[in-house]
Amino acid sequence: MLWLHPAHAASIISRSNSYPLNSRSNSLGSKANLIISNEIVSPDGFARSATLAGGTFPGPIIAAKKGEQFEINVVNKLTDDEMFKSTSVHWHGINQNGSNYADGVSFVTQCPIAQNHSFLYSFNAQNQAGTFWYHSHYSVQQCDGLRGPLIIYDPKDPLSYLYDIDDESTVITLADWYHVVAPVLSHIIGTNANSSLINGLGRYQGGPSSELAVVNVEYGKRYRLRLIAMSCDPSFAFSIDNHNLTIIEADGELTQPLLVDSLQILAGQRYSVVLVANQPVANYWLRALPSTPGLNFNNGQSSAILRYKGAPVADPTTKLGNSTMPLIENNLHALINPGAPGIPEYGKADINLKMVVNSTRGVYSINNASYVPPTVPVLLQILSGAQQATDLLPKGSVYVLGANKVVELTMLAPSIGGPHPIHLHGHSFDVVQSAGNSSFNYVNPVRRDVVSSGLQNQQMVIRWVTDNSGPWFLHCHIDWHLDAGFAVVMAESPSDTQQHIGHIPNAWNELCPTFNSLTPAQIGAQNSYQEAQNISTILFPNT
Protein backbone atom coordinates (compact mmCIF):
# COMPACT_ATOMS: atom_id res chain seq x y z
CA MET A 1 0.00 0.00 0.00
CA LEU A 2 2.72 2.48 1.02
CA TRP A 3 5.98 3.03 -0.74
CA LEU A 4 8.90 5.44 -0.67
CA HIS A 5 10.30 7.69 -3.36
CA PRO A 6 13.85 8.43 -2.19
CA ALA A 7 14.60 10.89 -4.98
CA HIS A 8 11.10 11.97 -5.89
CA ALA A 9 11.69 15.73 -5.69
CA ALA A 10 14.66 15.71 -8.00
CA SER A 11 12.83 13.77 -10.69
CA ILE A 12 9.80 16.00 -10.75
CA ILE A 13 11.15 19.26 -11.97
CA SER A 14 14.67 20.18 -12.86
CA ARG A 15 14.74 22.51 -15.81
CA SER A 16 18.52 22.23 -15.92
CA ASN A 17 20.38 18.95 -15.54
CA SER A 18 23.79 20.55 -15.89
CA TYR A 19 24.47 20.75 -12.16
CA PRO A 20 24.15 18.00 -9.56
CA LEU A 21 21.87 18.19 -6.57
CA ASN A 22 23.24 18.76 -3.10
CA SER A 23 24.48 15.61 -1.46
CA ARG A 24 21.82 15.96 1.26
CA SER A 25 19.30 14.05 -0.86
CA ASN A 26 16.65 13.16 1.67
CA SER A 27 13.30 13.06 -0.01
CA LEU A 28 9.96 11.30 0.22
CA GLY A 29 7.06 11.22 -2.20
CA SER A 30 3.40 11.88 -1.49
CA LYS A 31 2.95 8.27 -0.34
CA ALA A 32 5.41 7.44 2.41
CA ASN A 33 6.10 6.25 5.92
CA LEU A 34 7.25 9.12 8.12
CA ILE A 35 9.07 7.64 11.12
CA ILE A 36 9.13 9.87 14.22
CA SER A 37 12.00 8.91 16.54
CA ASN A 38 14.56 10.25 18.99
CA GLU A 39 18.12 10.59 17.71
CA ILE A 40 21.26 12.32 18.96
CA VAL A 41 22.16 15.19 16.62
CA SER A 42 24.59 18.12 16.76
CA PRO A 43 23.51 20.53 14.00
CA ASP A 44 25.42 23.45 15.58
CA GLY A 45 28.19 21.40 17.18
CA PHE A 46 26.30 20.77 20.45
CA ALA A 47 25.07 17.18 20.79
CA ARG A 48 21.58 16.54 22.17
CA SER A 49 18.71 14.10 21.82
CA ALA A 50 16.00 15.44 19.51
CA THR A 51 12.55 14.51 18.22
CA LEU A 52 12.96 13.99 14.49
CA ALA A 53 11.05 13.01 11.37
CA GLY A 54 12.98 10.52 9.26
CA GLY A 55 15.94 10.69 11.66
CA THR A 56 17.19 14.07 10.41
CA PHE A 57 16.88 17.79 11.07
CA PRO A 58 15.15 19.17 9.20
CA GLY A 59 13.04 16.14 8.32
CA PRO A 60 12.98 14.75 4.78
CA ILE A 61 11.48 16.88 2.03
CA ILE A 62 8.04 15.56 1.12
CA ALA A 63 7.65 16.37 -2.57
CA ALA A 64 4.66 15.95 -4.85
CA LYS A 65 3.13 17.21 -8.04
CA LYS A 66 0.02 19.37 -8.03
CA GLY A 67 -3.10 17.19 -7.71
CA GLU A 68 -1.39 14.15 -6.17
CA GLN A 69 -3.07 12.35 -3.29
CA PHE A 70 -1.08 12.32 -0.06
CA GLU A 71 -0.88 9.15 2.03
CA ILE A 72 1.60 9.85 4.83
CA ASN A 73 1.76 7.16 7.48
CA VAL A 74 3.17 8.75 10.64
CA VAL A 75 4.81 6.04 12.77
CA ASN A 76 5.59 6.95 16.39
CA LYS A 77 8.81 5.34 17.60
CA LEU A 78 9.61 7.92 20.30
CA THR A 79 11.44 6.66 23.39
CA ASP A 80 13.13 9.60 25.16
CA ASP A 81 11.52 10.19 28.58
CA GLU A 82 12.79 13.80 28.72
CA MET A 83 10.54 14.80 25.79
CA PHE A 84 6.94 14.08 24.79
CA LYS A 85 6.44 10.55 23.53
CA SER A 86 3.13 11.14 21.73
CA THR A 87 2.97 13.15 18.51
CA SER A 88 0.83 14.65 15.76
CA VAL A 89 1.84 16.17 12.43
CA HIS A 90 0.31 19.27 10.85
CA TRP A 91 0.70 19.90 7.11
CA HIS A 92 1.17 23.66 7.27
CA GLY A 93 -0.62 25.58 4.53
CA ILE A 94 -2.59 22.63 3.18
CA ASN A 95 -6.26 23.66 3.37
CA GLN A 96 -7.53 20.13 4.09
CA ASN A 97 -10.84 21.00 2.43
CA GLY A 98 -13.05 18.02 3.26
CA SER A 99 -10.33 16.37 5.34
CA ASN A 100 -10.32 18.39 8.57
CA TYR A 101 -9.51 15.20 10.54
CA ALA A 102 -6.11 15.11 8.77
CA ASP A 103 -5.07 18.63 9.83
CA GLY A 104 -2.93 17.18 12.60
CA VAL A 105 -3.72 19.58 15.45
CA SER A 106 -3.75 17.88 18.82
CA PHE A 107 -7.03 18.43 20.69
CA VAL A 108 -8.54 20.46 17.83
CA THR A 109 -8.79 17.90 15.02
CA GLN A 110 -7.41 14.75 16.68
CA CYS A 111 -5.89 13.20 19.77
CA PRO A 112 -2.12 12.69 19.64
CA ILE A 113 -0.62 9.49 18.23
CA ALA A 114 0.61 7.39 21.15
CA GLN A 115 4.03 5.76 21.34
CA ASN A 116 4.30 2.58 19.22
CA HIS A 117 1.19 3.53 17.24
CA SER A 118 0.75 5.06 13.79
CA PHE A 119 -1.81 7.12 11.92
CA LEU A 120 -2.28 7.44 8.16
CA TYR A 121 -2.83 11.05 7.09
CA SER A 122 -4.76 10.79 3.83
CA PHE A 123 -5.60 14.03 2.05
CA ASN A 124 -5.63 15.80 -1.29
CA ALA A 125 -4.22 19.30 -1.58
CA GLN A 126 -6.59 19.76 -4.55
CA ASN A 127 -5.41 22.73 -6.64
CA GLN A 128 -2.72 23.91 -4.22
CA ALA A 129 0.92 24.21 -5.25
CA GLY A 130 3.88 25.94 -3.69
CA THR A 131 6.07 25.91 -0.59
CA PHE A 132 4.64 24.32 2.56
CA TRP A 133 6.06 22.47 5.55
CA TYR A 134 5.09 19.95 8.18
CA HIS A 135 5.65 20.04 11.91
CA SER A 136 4.45 18.59 15.17
CA HIS A 137 1.28 20.21 16.50
CA TYR A 138 1.46 18.68 19.96
CA SER A 139 2.39 21.13 22.72
CA VAL A 140 5.91 22.53 22.01
CA GLN A 141 7.23 19.32 20.42
CA GLN A 142 8.22 20.93 17.12
CA CYS A 143 10.85 22.96 19.03
CA ASP A 144 12.64 19.65 19.72
CA GLY A 145 13.07 19.11 15.98
CA LEU A 146 9.97 17.63 14.32
CA ARG A 147 9.85 19.94 11.30
CA GLY A 148 10.43 19.47 7.56
CA PRO A 149 9.62 20.89 4.10
CA LEU A 150 6.60 19.92 1.98
CA ILE A 151 6.82 21.07 -1.63
CA ILE A 152 4.08 20.77 -4.25
CA TYR A 153 5.45 21.40 -7.73
CA ASP A 154 3.25 22.80 -10.49
CA PRO A 155 4.32 21.56 -13.94
CA LYS A 156 2.31 24.48 -15.38
CA ASP A 157 3.64 27.16 -13.04
CA PRO A 158 2.79 30.48 -14.74
CA LEU A 159 6.01 32.03 -13.39
CA SER A 160 8.34 29.23 -14.52
CA TYR A 161 9.76 31.50 -17.23
CA LEU A 162 11.54 33.43 -14.46
CA TYR A 163 13.79 30.57 -13.29
CA ASP A 164 15.82 27.64 -14.59
CA ILE A 165 16.30 25.47 -11.50
CA ASP A 166 13.76 24.49 -8.82
CA ASP A 167 14.57 21.26 -7.05
CA GLU A 168 15.58 19.78 -3.72
CA SER A 169 18.83 21.78 -3.69
CA THR A 170 16.97 25.10 -3.75
CA VAL A 171 14.84 24.49 -0.64
CA ILE A 172 16.25 26.62 2.20
CA THR A 173 15.04 26.04 5.75
CA LEU A 174 15.57 28.60 8.52
CA ALA A 175 15.19 27.38 12.08
CA ASP A 176 16.00 28.17 15.68
CA TRP A 177 17.75 25.54 17.80
CA TYR A 178 17.76 24.92 21.54
CA HIS A 179 20.23 23.01 23.70
CA VAL A 180 17.61 22.28 26.41
CA VAL A 181 14.58 20.12 25.64
CA ALA A 182 11.36 21.99 24.85
CA PRO A 183 9.13 20.63 27.67
CA VAL A 184 11.57 22.18 30.17
CA LEU A 185 11.81 25.48 28.30
CA SER A 186 8.02 25.71 28.03
CA HIS A 187 7.81 26.37 31.78
CA ILE A 188 10.16 29.37 31.55
CA ILE A 189 8.73 32.79 30.66
CA GLY A 190 10.81 34.27 27.84
CA THR A 191 13.17 31.63 26.51
CA ASN A 192 15.72 32.21 23.74
CA ALA A 193 17.28 29.93 21.14
CA ASN A 194 20.97 29.02 21.30
CA SER A 195 21.53 29.20 17.54
CA SER A 196 20.02 29.55 14.09
CA LEU A 197 20.23 26.75 11.56
CA ILE A 198 20.12 27.11 7.77
CA ASN A 199 19.36 23.78 6.08
CA GLY A 200 19.98 22.12 9.43
CA LEU A 201 23.46 23.52 10.09
CA GLY A 202 24.74 26.44 12.15
CA ARG A 203 27.01 27.66 14.94
CA TYR A 204 26.37 28.95 18.44
CA GLN A 205 28.01 31.68 20.53
CA GLY A 206 31.26 30.32 21.93
CA GLY A 207 30.81 27.01 20.12
CA PRO A 208 32.99 25.21 17.57
CA SER A 209 33.29 26.30 13.92
CA SER A 210 31.01 23.47 12.86
CA GLU A 211 29.97 22.85 9.28
CA LEU A 212 27.77 25.40 7.53
CA ALA A 213 25.23 24.71 4.79
CA VAL A 214 26.32 25.37 1.20
CA VAL A 215 23.94 26.41 -1.58
CA ASN A 216 25.61 25.65 -4.91
CA VAL A 217 24.90 27.78 -7.97
CA GLU A 218 26.34 28.15 -11.44
CA TYR A 219 27.06 31.50 -13.07
CA GLY A 220 24.32 32.63 -15.44
CA LYS A 221 21.57 30.40 -14.08
CA ARG A 222 18.38 31.46 -12.28
CA TYR A 223 17.28 29.64 -9.13
CA ARG A 224 13.92 29.47 -7.38
CA LEU A 225 14.93 29.45 -3.72
CA ARG A 226 12.12 28.24 -1.48
CA LEU A 227 12.60 29.84 1.95
CA ILE A 228 10.82 28.23 4.90
CA ALA A 229 10.88 29.82 8.36
CA MET A 230 10.36 26.69 10.44
CA SER A 231 11.18 28.43 13.69
CA CYS A 232 9.55 28.06 17.08
CA ASP A 233 10.05 31.71 17.85
CA PRO A 234 12.22 34.20 15.96
CA SER A 235 11.68 35.91 12.66
CA PHE A 236 14.68 36.18 10.33
CA ALA A 237 16.15 39.01 8.28
CA PHE A 238 17.18 37.14 5.12
CA SER A 239 19.61 38.38 2.50
CA ILE A 240 22.44 37.17 0.27
CA ASP A 241 25.47 39.44 0.02
CA ASN A 242 25.74 41.29 -3.33
CA HIS A 243 22.54 39.72 -4.72
CA ASN A 244 18.98 40.93 -5.22
CA LEU A 245 16.00 38.58 -4.96
CA THR A 246 12.66 38.55 -6.78
CA ILE A 247 9.74 37.35 -4.64
CA ILE A 248 7.23 35.24 -6.60
CA GLU A 249 5.38 33.35 -3.85
CA ALA A 250 4.18 33.97 -0.30
CA ASP A 251 2.92 31.00 1.73
CA GLY A 252 1.85 28.84 -1.21
CA GLU A 253 0.25 31.74 -3.14
CA LEU A 254 1.92 33.21 -6.23
CA THR A 255 2.63 36.93 -6.16
CA GLN A 256 3.36 39.49 -8.81
CA PRO A 257 7.19 39.48 -9.02
CA LEU A 258 8.71 41.95 -6.55
CA LEU A 259 12.40 42.87 -6.45
CA VAL A 260 13.96 43.16 -2.96
CA ASP A 261 17.43 43.01 -1.45
CA SER A 262 16.29 41.69 1.95
CA LEU A 263 13.15 40.34 3.58
CA GLN A 264 11.82 39.61 7.03
CA ILE A 265 10.27 36.16 7.30
CA LEU A 266 8.26 35.26 10.40
CA ALA A 267 7.82 31.84 12.01
CA GLY A 268 5.65 29.72 9.72
CA GLN A 269 6.00 31.96 6.66
CA ARG A 270 7.45 30.91 3.30
CA TYR A 271 8.69 32.84 0.28
CA SER A 272 9.91 31.74 -3.11
CA VAL A 273 12.57 34.12 -4.41
CA VAL A 274 14.38 34.03 -7.73
CA LEU A 275 18.13 34.42 -7.40
CA VAL A 276 20.04 35.27 -10.58
CA ALA A 277 23.61 34.01 -10.29
CA ASN A 278 25.13 37.03 -12.04
CA GLN A 279 27.99 38.00 -9.71
CA PRO A 280 31.70 37.10 -10.06
CA VAL A 281 32.45 33.45 -9.30
CA ALA A 282 33.16 33.39 -5.56
CA ASN A 283 31.65 32.54 -2.16
CA TYR A 284 28.98 34.84 -0.70
CA TRP A 285 27.40 34.91 2.74
CA LEU A 286 23.76 33.86 2.82
CA ARG A 287 22.36 35.45 5.99
CA ALA A 288 19.36 34.86 8.22
CA LEU A 289 19.69 37.07 11.29
CA PRO A 290 17.13 35.97 13.91
CA SER A 291 15.19 38.38 16.11
CA THR A 292 16.65 36.46 19.08
CA PRO A 293 18.52 38.84 21.40
CA GLY A 294 22.29 38.38 21.38
CA LEU A 295 22.59 36.35 18.16
CA ASN A 296 24.72 37.78 15.35
CA PHE A 297 26.95 36.84 12.40
CA ASN A 298 30.18 36.39 14.41
CA ASN A 299 32.16 33.29 13.41
CA GLY A 300 29.61 32.39 10.73
CA GLN A 301 26.62 32.30 13.07
CA SER A 302 23.17 32.66 11.42
CA SER A 303 24.85 32.11 8.04
CA ALA A 304 25.28 29.72 5.14
CA ILE A 305 27.43 29.89 2.03
CA LEU A 306 26.31 30.64 -1.52
CA ARG A 307 29.04 29.01 -3.61
CA TYR A 308 29.43 29.52 -7.33
CA LYS A 309 30.66 26.58 -9.36
CA GLY A 310 34.41 27.04 -9.70
CA ALA A 311 34.83 28.99 -6.45
CA PRO A 312 37.28 27.63 -3.86
CA VAL A 313 35.98 25.69 -0.86
CA ALA A 314 36.34 28.49 1.65
CA ASP A 315 34.36 30.79 3.90
CA PRO A 316 33.17 33.96 2.15
CA THR A 317 34.76 37.34 2.89
CA THR A 318 31.81 39.41 1.65
CA LYS A 319 30.34 42.19 3.77
CA LEU A 320 26.71 42.86 4.69
CA GLY A 321 25.53 45.94 2.78
CA ASN A 322 22.79 48.37 3.74
CA SER A 323 19.37 47.19 2.58
CA THR A 324 17.84 49.79 0.25
CA MET A 325 14.97 47.61 -1.07
CA PRO A 326 13.61 45.66 1.90
CA LEU A 327 10.35 43.76 1.54
CA ILE A 328 7.32 45.81 2.59
CA GLU A 329 4.34 43.46 2.77
CA ASN A 330 1.79 45.78 1.20
CA ASN A 331 3.99 45.95 -1.93
CA LEU A 332 3.16 42.27 -2.48
CA HIS A 333 0.14 41.53 -4.65
CA ALA A 334 -1.62 38.24 -5.42
CA LEU A 335 -0.99 37.04 -8.98
CA ILE A 336 -4.04 34.77 -9.44
CA ASN A 337 -7.59 36.14 -9.06
CA PRO A 338 -6.52 39.15 -7.00
CA GLY A 339 -8.99 40.90 -4.73
CA ALA A 340 -10.39 40.33 -1.27
CA PRO A 341 -13.88 38.76 -1.07
CA GLY A 342 -16.97 40.79 -0.16
CA ILE A 343 -17.76 44.50 -0.13
CA PRO A 344 -14.45 46.39 -0.46
CA GLU A 345 -14.91 48.49 2.63
CA TYR A 346 -13.72 48.09 6.21
CA GLY A 347 -16.34 46.52 8.49
CA LYS A 348 -18.62 45.55 5.60
CA ALA A 349 -18.00 41.79 5.65
CA ASP A 350 -20.75 39.28 6.58
CA ILE A 351 -18.95 38.52 9.85
CA ASN A 352 -16.73 41.22 11.40
CA LEU A 353 -14.53 39.99 14.22
CA LYS A 354 -12.29 42.03 16.48
CA MET A 355 -9.70 40.28 18.57
CA VAL A 356 -7.80 42.04 21.33
CA VAL A 357 -4.73 40.18 22.52
CA ASN A 358 -3.35 40.67 26.03
CA SER A 359 -0.50 39.19 27.99
CA THR A 360 -0.24 38.94 31.77
CA ARG A 361 2.81 37.35 33.39
CA GLY A 362 3.57 35.48 30.19
CA VAL A 363 0.04 34.10 29.71
CA TYR A 364 -1.76 35.27 26.55
CA SER A 365 -5.48 35.81 26.06
CA ILE A 366 -7.70 36.72 23.10
CA ASN A 367 -10.80 38.72 24.07
CA ASN A 368 -10.08 37.78 27.69
CA ALA A 369 -9.97 34.00 27.06
CA SER A 370 -6.68 32.12 27.35
CA TYR A 371 -6.67 28.99 25.19
CA VAL A 372 -6.24 25.72 27.10
CA PRO A 373 -6.45 22.53 25.01
CA PRO A 374 -9.70 20.64 25.69
CA THR A 375 -9.53 16.99 26.69
CA VAL A 376 -11.89 16.10 23.83
CA PRO A 377 -10.81 17.40 20.38
CA VAL A 378 -13.13 20.11 19.04
CA LEU A 379 -13.84 18.05 15.91
CA LEU A 380 -14.96 15.10 18.04
CA GLN A 381 -17.20 17.45 20.08
CA ILE A 382 -18.82 18.69 16.85
CA LEU A 383 -19.29 15.19 15.42
CA SER A 384 -20.85 14.20 18.77
CA GLY A 385 -23.53 16.88 18.36
CA ALA A 386 -22.18 20.09 19.91
CA GLN A 387 -23.00 22.93 17.49
CA GLN A 388 -23.15 26.18 19.47
CA ALA A 389 -20.20 28.19 20.79
CA THR A 390 -21.72 27.90 24.26
CA ASP A 391 -21.51 24.09 24.00
CA LEU A 392 -17.98 23.87 22.60
CA LEU A 393 -14.84 23.71 24.72
CA PRO A 394 -12.60 25.43 25.57
CA LYS A 395 -15.11 28.07 26.73
CA GLY A 396 -14.54 31.50 25.21
CA SER A 397 -12.00 30.22 22.68
CA VAL A 398 -14.33 28.75 20.03
CA TYR A 399 -15.94 31.05 17.45
CA VAL A 400 -18.82 29.54 15.45
CA LEU A 401 -19.01 30.94 11.92
CA GLY A 402 -21.85 30.46 9.41
CA ALA A 403 -21.30 28.76 6.05
CA ASN A 404 -20.10 30.65 2.96
CA LYS A 405 -19.71 33.97 4.72
CA VAL A 406 -17.05 36.61 4.19
CA VAL A 407 -15.15 37.00 7.47
CA GLU A 408 -13.12 40.11 8.27
CA LEU A 409 -10.85 39.74 11.27
CA THR A 410 -9.15 42.70 12.91
CA MET A 411 -6.47 41.82 15.45
CA LEU A 412 -4.94 44.37 17.80
CA ALA A 413 -1.37 43.54 18.71
CA PRO A 414 -0.42 42.93 22.34
CA SER A 415 2.14 45.23 23.93
CA ILE A 416 4.90 42.63 24.25
CA GLY A 417 6.48 39.78 22.34
CA GLY A 418 5.67 41.05 18.86
CA PRO A 419 5.52 40.97 16.00
CA HIS A 420 3.42 37.83 16.39
CA PRO A 421 3.01 35.58 13.31
CA ILE A 422 -0.72 34.78 13.12
CA HIS A 423 -1.60 31.57 11.26
CA LEU A 424 -5.05 30.40 10.17
CA HIS A 425 -5.58 26.73 9.36
CA GLY A 426 -7.89 25.62 6.55
CA HIS A 427 -7.51 28.76 4.42
CA SER A 428 -5.35 31.31 2.77
CA PHE A 429 -6.57 34.83 3.55
CA ASP A 430 -6.26 38.28 1.98
CA VAL A 431 -4.25 40.76 4.04
CA VAL A 432 -6.36 43.89 3.52
CA GLN A 433 -4.35 45.84 6.07
CA SER A 434 -0.77 44.97 6.96
CA ALA A 435 0.32 45.84 10.48
CA GLY A 436 2.01 49.21 10.64
CA ASN A 437 0.29 50.44 7.47
CA SER A 438 -2.59 52.91 7.67
CA SER A 439 -4.16 52.08 4.29
CA PHE A 440 -6.50 49.26 3.27
CA ASN A 441 -6.23 47.30 0.03
CA TYR A 442 -9.26 45.29 -1.10
CA VAL A 443 -8.22 45.33 -4.79
CA ASN A 444 -5.04 43.23 -4.94
CA PRO A 445 -3.68 42.47 -1.45
CA VAL A 446 -1.21 39.69 -0.79
CA ARG A 447 -2.83 36.32 -0.07
CA ARG A 448 -1.10 34.05 2.44
CA ASP A 449 -1.59 31.98 5.62
CA VAL A 450 0.73 33.61 8.20
CA VAL A 451 0.66 37.36 8.83
CA SER A 452 2.33 39.71 11.29
CA SER A 453 0.14 41.10 14.07
CA GLY A 454 2.53 44.03 14.23
CA LEU A 455 3.76 45.92 17.26
CA GLN A 456 1.92 47.71 20.05
CA ASN A 457 -0.95 49.95 18.91
CA GLN A 458 -0.90 48.41 15.43
CA GLN A 459 -3.59 46.24 13.87
CA MET A 460 -3.81 43.82 10.98
CA VAL A 461 -6.97 42.98 9.04
CA ILE A 462 -7.55 39.80 7.02
CA ARG A 463 -10.47 38.36 5.02
CA TRP A 464 -11.48 34.87 3.96
CA VAL A 465 -14.62 32.92 3.03
CA THR A 466 -16.04 30.15 5.24
CA ASP A 467 -16.20 27.50 2.51
CA ASN A 468 -14.46 24.73 4.46
CA SER A 469 -16.63 23.33 7.25
CA GLY A 470 -14.79 22.18 10.36
CA PRO A 471 -12.82 23.51 13.33
CA TRP A 472 -9.73 25.46 12.26
CA PHE A 473 -7.01 26.72 14.57
CA LEU A 474 -6.05 30.41 14.53
CA HIS A 475 -2.94 31.02 16.61
CA CYS A 476 0.37 32.73 17.12
CA HIS A 477 3.04 30.64 15.40
CA ILE A 478 5.57 31.36 18.12
CA ASP A 479 5.23 27.99 19.83
CA TRP A 480 5.94 29.32 23.30
CA HIS A 481 3.07 31.84 22.92
CA LEU A 482 0.66 29.25 21.53
CA ASP A 483 1.49 27.06 24.53
CA ALA A 484 0.77 30.07 26.76
CA GLY A 485 -2.77 30.54 25.43
CA PHE A 486 -2.43 32.61 22.22
CA ALA A 487 -5.02 30.75 20.12
CA VAL A 488 -8.68 30.35 19.25
CA VAL A 489 -10.67 27.84 17.19
CA MET A 490 -12.78 28.94 14.21
CA ALA A 491 -15.62 26.42 14.01
CA GLU A 492 -16.99 26.82 10.49
CA SER A 493 -20.62 25.74 10.02
CA PRO A 494 -20.54 22.87 12.55
CA SER A 495 -23.89 21.53 11.32
CA ASP A 496 -22.27 20.83 7.91
CA THR A 497 -19.05 19.30 9.20
CA GLN A 498 -20.05 15.63 9.19
CA GLN A 499 -21.32 15.84 5.60
CA HIS A 500 -18.40 17.99 4.42
CA ILE A 501 -15.79 15.58 5.74
CA GLY A 502 -17.66 12.41 4.84
CA HIS A 503 -16.03 9.15 5.90
CA ILE A 504 -13.56 9.37 8.78
CA PRO A 505 -11.20 6.40 9.12
CA ASN A 506 -11.68 4.11 12.11
CA ALA A 507 -8.05 4.70 13.05
CA TRP A 508 -8.96 8.32 13.83
CA ASN A 509 -11.65 7.16 16.27
CA GLU A 510 -9.07 4.99 18.03
CA LEU A 511 -6.62 7.83 18.69
CA CYS A 512 -8.43 9.28 21.73
CA PRO A 513 -9.12 6.05 23.66
CA THR A 514 -5.49 5.02 23.12
CA PHE A 515 -4.07 8.38 24.17
CA ASN A 516 -6.40 8.70 27.16
CA SER A 517 -5.21 5.35 28.50
CA LEU A 518 -1.57 6.48 28.71
CA THR A 519 0.17 6.84 32.06
CA PRO A 520 2.20 10.01 32.83
CA ALA A 521 5.37 8.00 32.23
CA GLN A 522 4.12 6.98 28.78
CA ILE A 523 3.33 10.61 27.94
CA GLY A 524 6.88 11.68 28.88
CA ALA A 525 8.57 14.85 30.17
CA GLN A 526 7.46 14.02 33.72
CA ASN A 527 10.20 15.97 35.50
CA SER A 528 10.24 18.98 33.19
CA TYR A 529 9.01 21.49 35.79
CA GLN A 530 11.63 20.49 38.34
CA GLU A 531 14.31 20.79 35.66
CA ALA A 532 13.01 24.25 34.70
CA GLN A 533 13.30 25.31 38.36
CA ASN A 534 17.02 24.47 38.17
CA ILE A 535 17.43 26.83 35.21
CA SER A 536 15.29 29.87 36.05
CA THR A 537 13.05 31.43 38.68
CA ILE A 538 10.86 33.13 36.02
CA LEU A 539 8.41 30.27 35.63
CA PHE A 540 4.77 29.81 34.72
CA PRO A 541 2.70 28.32 37.55
CA ASN A 542 2.98 24.52 37.62
CA THR A 543 -0.26 23.13 36.18
Tab-separated table of C-alpha atoms in Angstrom, residues 86 107 111-114 138 510-519 523:
chain	number	residue	atom	x	y	z
A	86	SER	CA	3.125	11.143	21.733
A	107	PHE	CA	-7.035	18.430	20.690
A	111	CYS	CA	-5.894	13.195	19.767
A	112	PRO	CA	-2.122	12.690	19.635
A	113	ILE	CA	-0.625	9.491	18.228
A	114	ALA	CA	0.607	7.387	21.147
A	138	TYR	CA	1.456	18.675	19.962
A	510	GLU	CA	-9.074	4.986	18.029
A	511	LEU	CA	-6.625	7.833	18.691
A	512	CYS	CA	-8.432	9.278	21.731
A	513	PRO	CA	-9.117	6.046	23.655
A	514	THR	CA	-5.492	5.018	23.118
A	515	PHE	CA	-4.070	8.375	24.168
A	516	ASN	CA	-6.396	8.699	27.159
A	517	SER	CA	-5.210	5.351	28.502
A	518	LEU	CA	-1.567	6.475	28.712
A	519	THR	CA	0.166	6.842	32.059
A	523	ILE	CA	3.329	10.614	27.944
